[in-house]
Tab-separated table of C-alpha atoms and ligand atoms in Angstrom:
chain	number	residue	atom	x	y	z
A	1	UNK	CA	66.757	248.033	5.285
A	2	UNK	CA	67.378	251.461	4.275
A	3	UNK	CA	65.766	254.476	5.869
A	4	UNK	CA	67.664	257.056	4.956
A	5	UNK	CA	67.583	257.668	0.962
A	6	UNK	CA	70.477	257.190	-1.458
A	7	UNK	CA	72.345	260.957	-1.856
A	8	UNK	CA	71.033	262.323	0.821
A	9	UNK	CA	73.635	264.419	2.897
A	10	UNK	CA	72.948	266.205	6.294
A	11	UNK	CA	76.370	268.508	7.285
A	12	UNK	CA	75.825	269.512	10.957
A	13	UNK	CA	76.908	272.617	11.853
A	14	UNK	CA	78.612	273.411	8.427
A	15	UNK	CA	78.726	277.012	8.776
A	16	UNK	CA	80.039	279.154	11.540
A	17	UNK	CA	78.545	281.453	13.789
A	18	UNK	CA	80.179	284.535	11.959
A	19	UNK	CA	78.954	282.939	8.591
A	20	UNK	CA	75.734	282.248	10.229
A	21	UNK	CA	75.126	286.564	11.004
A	22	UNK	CA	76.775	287.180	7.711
A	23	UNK	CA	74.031	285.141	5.776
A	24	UNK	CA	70.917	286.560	8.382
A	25	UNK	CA	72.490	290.328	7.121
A	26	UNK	CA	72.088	289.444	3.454
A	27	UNK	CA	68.984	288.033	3.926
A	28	UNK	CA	67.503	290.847	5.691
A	29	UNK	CA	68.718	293.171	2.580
A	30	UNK	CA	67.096	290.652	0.090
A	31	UNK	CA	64.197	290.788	2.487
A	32	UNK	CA	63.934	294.130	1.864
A	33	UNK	CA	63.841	294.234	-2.037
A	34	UNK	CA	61.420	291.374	-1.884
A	35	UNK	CA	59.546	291.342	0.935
A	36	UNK	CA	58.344	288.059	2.419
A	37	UNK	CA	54.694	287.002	1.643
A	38	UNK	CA	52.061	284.336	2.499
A	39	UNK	CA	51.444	281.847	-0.529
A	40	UNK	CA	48.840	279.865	-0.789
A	41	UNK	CA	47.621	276.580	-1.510
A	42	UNK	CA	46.335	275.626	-4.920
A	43	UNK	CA	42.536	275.385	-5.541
A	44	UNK	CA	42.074	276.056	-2.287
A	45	UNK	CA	43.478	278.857	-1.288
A	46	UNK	CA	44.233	278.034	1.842
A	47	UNK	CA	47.557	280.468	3.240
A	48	UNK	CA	50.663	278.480	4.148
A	49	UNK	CA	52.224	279.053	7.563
A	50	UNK	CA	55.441	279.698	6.175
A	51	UNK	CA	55.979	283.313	4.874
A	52	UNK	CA	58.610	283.295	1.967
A	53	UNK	CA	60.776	285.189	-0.804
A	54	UNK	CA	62.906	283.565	-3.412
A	55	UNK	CA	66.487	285.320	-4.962
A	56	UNK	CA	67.826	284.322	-8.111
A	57	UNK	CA	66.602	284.471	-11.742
A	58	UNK	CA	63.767	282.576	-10.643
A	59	UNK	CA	61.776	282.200	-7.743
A	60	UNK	CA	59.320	279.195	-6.644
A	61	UNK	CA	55.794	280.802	-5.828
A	62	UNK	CA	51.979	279.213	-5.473
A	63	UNK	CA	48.507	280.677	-5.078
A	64	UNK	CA	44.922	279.840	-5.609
A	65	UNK	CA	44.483	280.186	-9.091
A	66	UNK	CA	47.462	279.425	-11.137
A	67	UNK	CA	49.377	276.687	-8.095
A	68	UNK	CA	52.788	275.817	-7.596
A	69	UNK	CA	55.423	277.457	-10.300
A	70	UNK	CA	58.589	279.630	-11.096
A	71	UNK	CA	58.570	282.633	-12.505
A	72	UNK	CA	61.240	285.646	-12.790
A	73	UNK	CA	59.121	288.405	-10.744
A	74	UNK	CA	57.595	288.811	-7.080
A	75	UNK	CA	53.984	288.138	-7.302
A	76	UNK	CA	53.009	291.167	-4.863
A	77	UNK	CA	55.463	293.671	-6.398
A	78	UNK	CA	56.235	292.284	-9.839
A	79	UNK	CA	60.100	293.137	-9.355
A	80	UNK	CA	62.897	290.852	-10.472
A	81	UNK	CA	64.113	288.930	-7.632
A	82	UNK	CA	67.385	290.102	-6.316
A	83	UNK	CA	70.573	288.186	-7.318
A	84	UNK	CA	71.502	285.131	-5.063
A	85	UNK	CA	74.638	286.457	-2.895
A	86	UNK	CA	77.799	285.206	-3.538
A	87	UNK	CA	78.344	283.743	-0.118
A	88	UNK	CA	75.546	281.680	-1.780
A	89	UNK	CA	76.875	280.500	-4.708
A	90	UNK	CA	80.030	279.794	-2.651
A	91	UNK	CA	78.677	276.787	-0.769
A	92	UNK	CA	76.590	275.544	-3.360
A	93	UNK	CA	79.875	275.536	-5.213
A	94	UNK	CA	81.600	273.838	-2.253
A	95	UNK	CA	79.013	271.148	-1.872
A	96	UNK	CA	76.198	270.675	-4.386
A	97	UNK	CA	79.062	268.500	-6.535
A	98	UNK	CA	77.331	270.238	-9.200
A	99	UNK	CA	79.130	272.341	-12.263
A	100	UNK	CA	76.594	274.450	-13.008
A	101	UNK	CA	75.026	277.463	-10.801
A	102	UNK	CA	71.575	277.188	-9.308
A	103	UNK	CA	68.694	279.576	-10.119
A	104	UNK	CA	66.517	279.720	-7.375
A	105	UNK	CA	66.715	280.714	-3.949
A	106	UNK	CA	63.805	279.954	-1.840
A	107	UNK	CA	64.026	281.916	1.541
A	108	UNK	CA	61.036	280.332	4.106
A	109	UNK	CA	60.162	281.693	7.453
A	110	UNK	CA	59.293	279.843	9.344
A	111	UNK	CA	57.552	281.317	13.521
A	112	UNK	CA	57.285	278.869	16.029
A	113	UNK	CA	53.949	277.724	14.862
A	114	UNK	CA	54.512	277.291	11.370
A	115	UNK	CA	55.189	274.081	9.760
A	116	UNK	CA	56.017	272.259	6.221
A	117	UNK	CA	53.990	269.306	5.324
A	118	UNK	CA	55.063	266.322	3.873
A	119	UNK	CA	55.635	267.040	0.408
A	120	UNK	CA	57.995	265.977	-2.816
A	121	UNK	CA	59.817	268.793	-4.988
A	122	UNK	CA	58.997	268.380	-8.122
A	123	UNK	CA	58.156	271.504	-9.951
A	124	UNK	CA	61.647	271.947	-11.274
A	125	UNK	CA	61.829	271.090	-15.051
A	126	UNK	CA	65.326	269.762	-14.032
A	127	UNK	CA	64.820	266.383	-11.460
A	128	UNK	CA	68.472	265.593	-12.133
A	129	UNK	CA	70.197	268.419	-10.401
A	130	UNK	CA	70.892	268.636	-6.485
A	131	UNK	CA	69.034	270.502	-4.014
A	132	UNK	CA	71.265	272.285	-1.374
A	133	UNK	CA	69.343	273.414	2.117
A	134	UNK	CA	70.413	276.129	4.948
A	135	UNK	CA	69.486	276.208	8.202
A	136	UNK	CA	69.493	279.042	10.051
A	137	UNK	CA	67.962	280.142	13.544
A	138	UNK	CA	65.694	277.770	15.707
A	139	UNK	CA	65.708	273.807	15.495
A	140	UNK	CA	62.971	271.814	13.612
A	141	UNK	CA	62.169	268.387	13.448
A	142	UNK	CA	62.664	267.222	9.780
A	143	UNK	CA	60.871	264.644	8.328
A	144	UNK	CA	62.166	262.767	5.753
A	145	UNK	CA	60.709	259.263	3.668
A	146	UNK	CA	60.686	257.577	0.555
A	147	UNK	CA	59.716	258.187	-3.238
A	148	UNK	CA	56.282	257.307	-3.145
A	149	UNK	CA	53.718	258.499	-0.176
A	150	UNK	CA	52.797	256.610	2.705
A	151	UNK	CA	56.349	255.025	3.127
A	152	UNK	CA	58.736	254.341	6.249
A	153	UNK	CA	59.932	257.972	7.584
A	154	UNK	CA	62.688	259.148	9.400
A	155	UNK	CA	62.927	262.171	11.735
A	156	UNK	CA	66.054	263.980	12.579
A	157	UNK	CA	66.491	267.685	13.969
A	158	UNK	CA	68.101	270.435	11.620
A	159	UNK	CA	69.856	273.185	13.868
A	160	UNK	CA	71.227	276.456	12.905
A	161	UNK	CA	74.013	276.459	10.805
A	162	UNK	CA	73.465	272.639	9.140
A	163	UNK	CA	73.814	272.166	5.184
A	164	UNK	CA	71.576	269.329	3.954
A	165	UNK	CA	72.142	268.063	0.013
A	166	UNK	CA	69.652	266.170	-1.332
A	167	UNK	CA	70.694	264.272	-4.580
A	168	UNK	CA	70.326	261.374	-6.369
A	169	UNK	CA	67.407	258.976	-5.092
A	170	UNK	CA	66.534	261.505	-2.087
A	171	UNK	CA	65.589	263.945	-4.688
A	172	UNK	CA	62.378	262.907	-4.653
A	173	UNK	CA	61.362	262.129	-1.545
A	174	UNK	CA	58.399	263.238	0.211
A	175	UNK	CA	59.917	265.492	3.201
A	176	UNK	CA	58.708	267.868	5.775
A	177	UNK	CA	58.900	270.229	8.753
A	178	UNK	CA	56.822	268.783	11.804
A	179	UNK	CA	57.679	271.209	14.002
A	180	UNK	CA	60.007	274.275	15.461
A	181	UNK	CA	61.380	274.130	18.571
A	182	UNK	CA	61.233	277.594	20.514
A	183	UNK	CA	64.332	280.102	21.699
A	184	UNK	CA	66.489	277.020	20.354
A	185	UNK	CA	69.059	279.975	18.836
A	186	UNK	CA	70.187	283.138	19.410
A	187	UNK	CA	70.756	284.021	15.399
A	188	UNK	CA	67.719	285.564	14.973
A	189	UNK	CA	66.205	288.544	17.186
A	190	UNK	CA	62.920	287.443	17.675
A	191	UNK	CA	63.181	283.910	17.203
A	192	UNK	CA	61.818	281.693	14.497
A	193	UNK	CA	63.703	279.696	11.572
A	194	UNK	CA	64.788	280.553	8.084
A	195	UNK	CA	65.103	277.756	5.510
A	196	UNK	CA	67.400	278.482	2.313
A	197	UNK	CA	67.106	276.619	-0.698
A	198	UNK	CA	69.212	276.721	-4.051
A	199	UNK	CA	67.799	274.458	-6.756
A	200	UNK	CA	68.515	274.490	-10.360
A	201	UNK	CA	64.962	274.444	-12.096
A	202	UNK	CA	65.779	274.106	-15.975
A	203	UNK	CA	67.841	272.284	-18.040
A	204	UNK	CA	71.406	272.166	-18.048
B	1	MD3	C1	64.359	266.433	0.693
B	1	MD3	N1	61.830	273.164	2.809
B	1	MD3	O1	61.118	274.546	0.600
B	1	MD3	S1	64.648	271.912	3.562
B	1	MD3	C2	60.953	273.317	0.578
B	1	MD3	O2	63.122	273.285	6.016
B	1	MD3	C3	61.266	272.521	1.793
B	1	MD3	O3	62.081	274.739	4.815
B	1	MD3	C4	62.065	272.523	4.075
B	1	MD3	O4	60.981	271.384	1.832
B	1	MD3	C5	62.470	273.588	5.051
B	1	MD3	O5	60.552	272.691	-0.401
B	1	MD3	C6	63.045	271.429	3.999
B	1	MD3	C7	65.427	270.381	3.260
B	1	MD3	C8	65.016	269.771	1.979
B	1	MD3	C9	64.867	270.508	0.830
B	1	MD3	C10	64.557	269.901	-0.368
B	1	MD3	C11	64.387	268.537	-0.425
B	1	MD3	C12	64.817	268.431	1.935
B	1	MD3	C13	64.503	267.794	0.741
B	1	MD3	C14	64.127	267.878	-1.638
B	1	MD3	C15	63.996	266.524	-1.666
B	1	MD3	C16	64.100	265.796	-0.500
B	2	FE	FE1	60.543	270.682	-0.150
């Protein structure tokens, strides 16, 4: 019986408290270049709880009318997306196993009441390549299950500071965020979770 997927990684506590501020710091200047916005669902419109900004060449972004996609520019301010820090591209280096750099950084924010539901990645044009994910701030409950919908699902906590890689088979499994767990961490001032996520999205 196997619940948890094939190449799916979960690093507690990878990165230290000093690494920890040092990421919320460049995340605050990225913030600032692109600030965070509210996408929304496609067809209906409907605004997710999660607030989010991407850095890197290309950035994952939804609304209404044209859905889920990437695309090289903020779609409130039509700038470029800043460059993904080095710091970054260090620990995707360290532990995506990958040789090549990712090109996306999606940065969600999660406030206490926001949540994720379950869903599968697959807008990338490249399914092959790893997925690295950050945690920083709060705790959540993460959900995680199989390829196809409506299979057996784990749920595990993700605390500040934990590296999750997703490759292989757990690539594609539907996963979520069921819920954040309040004053959980003292990394962010007023509380609430960010999620990072590096993801190659074309070919290599
Ligand atoms: C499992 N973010 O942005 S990160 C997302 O915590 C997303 O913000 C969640 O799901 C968050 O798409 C989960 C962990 C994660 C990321 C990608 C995955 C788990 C994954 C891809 C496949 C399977
Ligand atoms: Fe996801």
């Amino acid at each position: 019986m196997q619940v948890l997927p094939k190449g799916f990684s979960h690093i507690p506590n990878h990165l230290n408290i000093s690494t920890q501020r040092e990421l919320v710091d460049v995340i605050r200047e990225i913030v600032k270049q692109a600030p965070l916005y509210r996408p929304e669902m496609p067809k209906t419109g409907e605004p997710f709880s999660v607030r989010m900004t991407n850095c890197g060449e290309l950035g994952w972004v939804s609304d209404e009318q044209s859905g889920y996609r990437y695309q090289p520019n903020h779609p409130k301010t039509s700038k470029p997306w800043p460059k993904i820090p080095d710091q970054l591209m260090q620990i995707w280096r360290e532990l995506s196993g990958a040789e090549y750099s990712p090109e996306a950084c999606l940065i969600n924010f999660y406030d206490t009441s926001a949540r994720m539901g379950l869903h599968q990645d697959n807008d990338e044009n490249n399914l092959e390549a790893p997925v690295l994910s950050i945690s920083l701030g709060d705790t959540c409950q993460f959900r995680i299950g199989q390829t196809t919908r409506g299979g057996q699902t784990k749920s595990f906590k993700l605390h500040s500071g934990d590296v999750v890689v997703l490759g292989g088979e757990s690539r594609l499994c539907f996963h979520g965020v069921d819920k954040i767990y309040p004053d959980t961490s003292p990394l962010l001032k007023n509380g609430g979770r960010i999620n990072l996520t590096l993801r190659r999205v074309t070919q290599t």
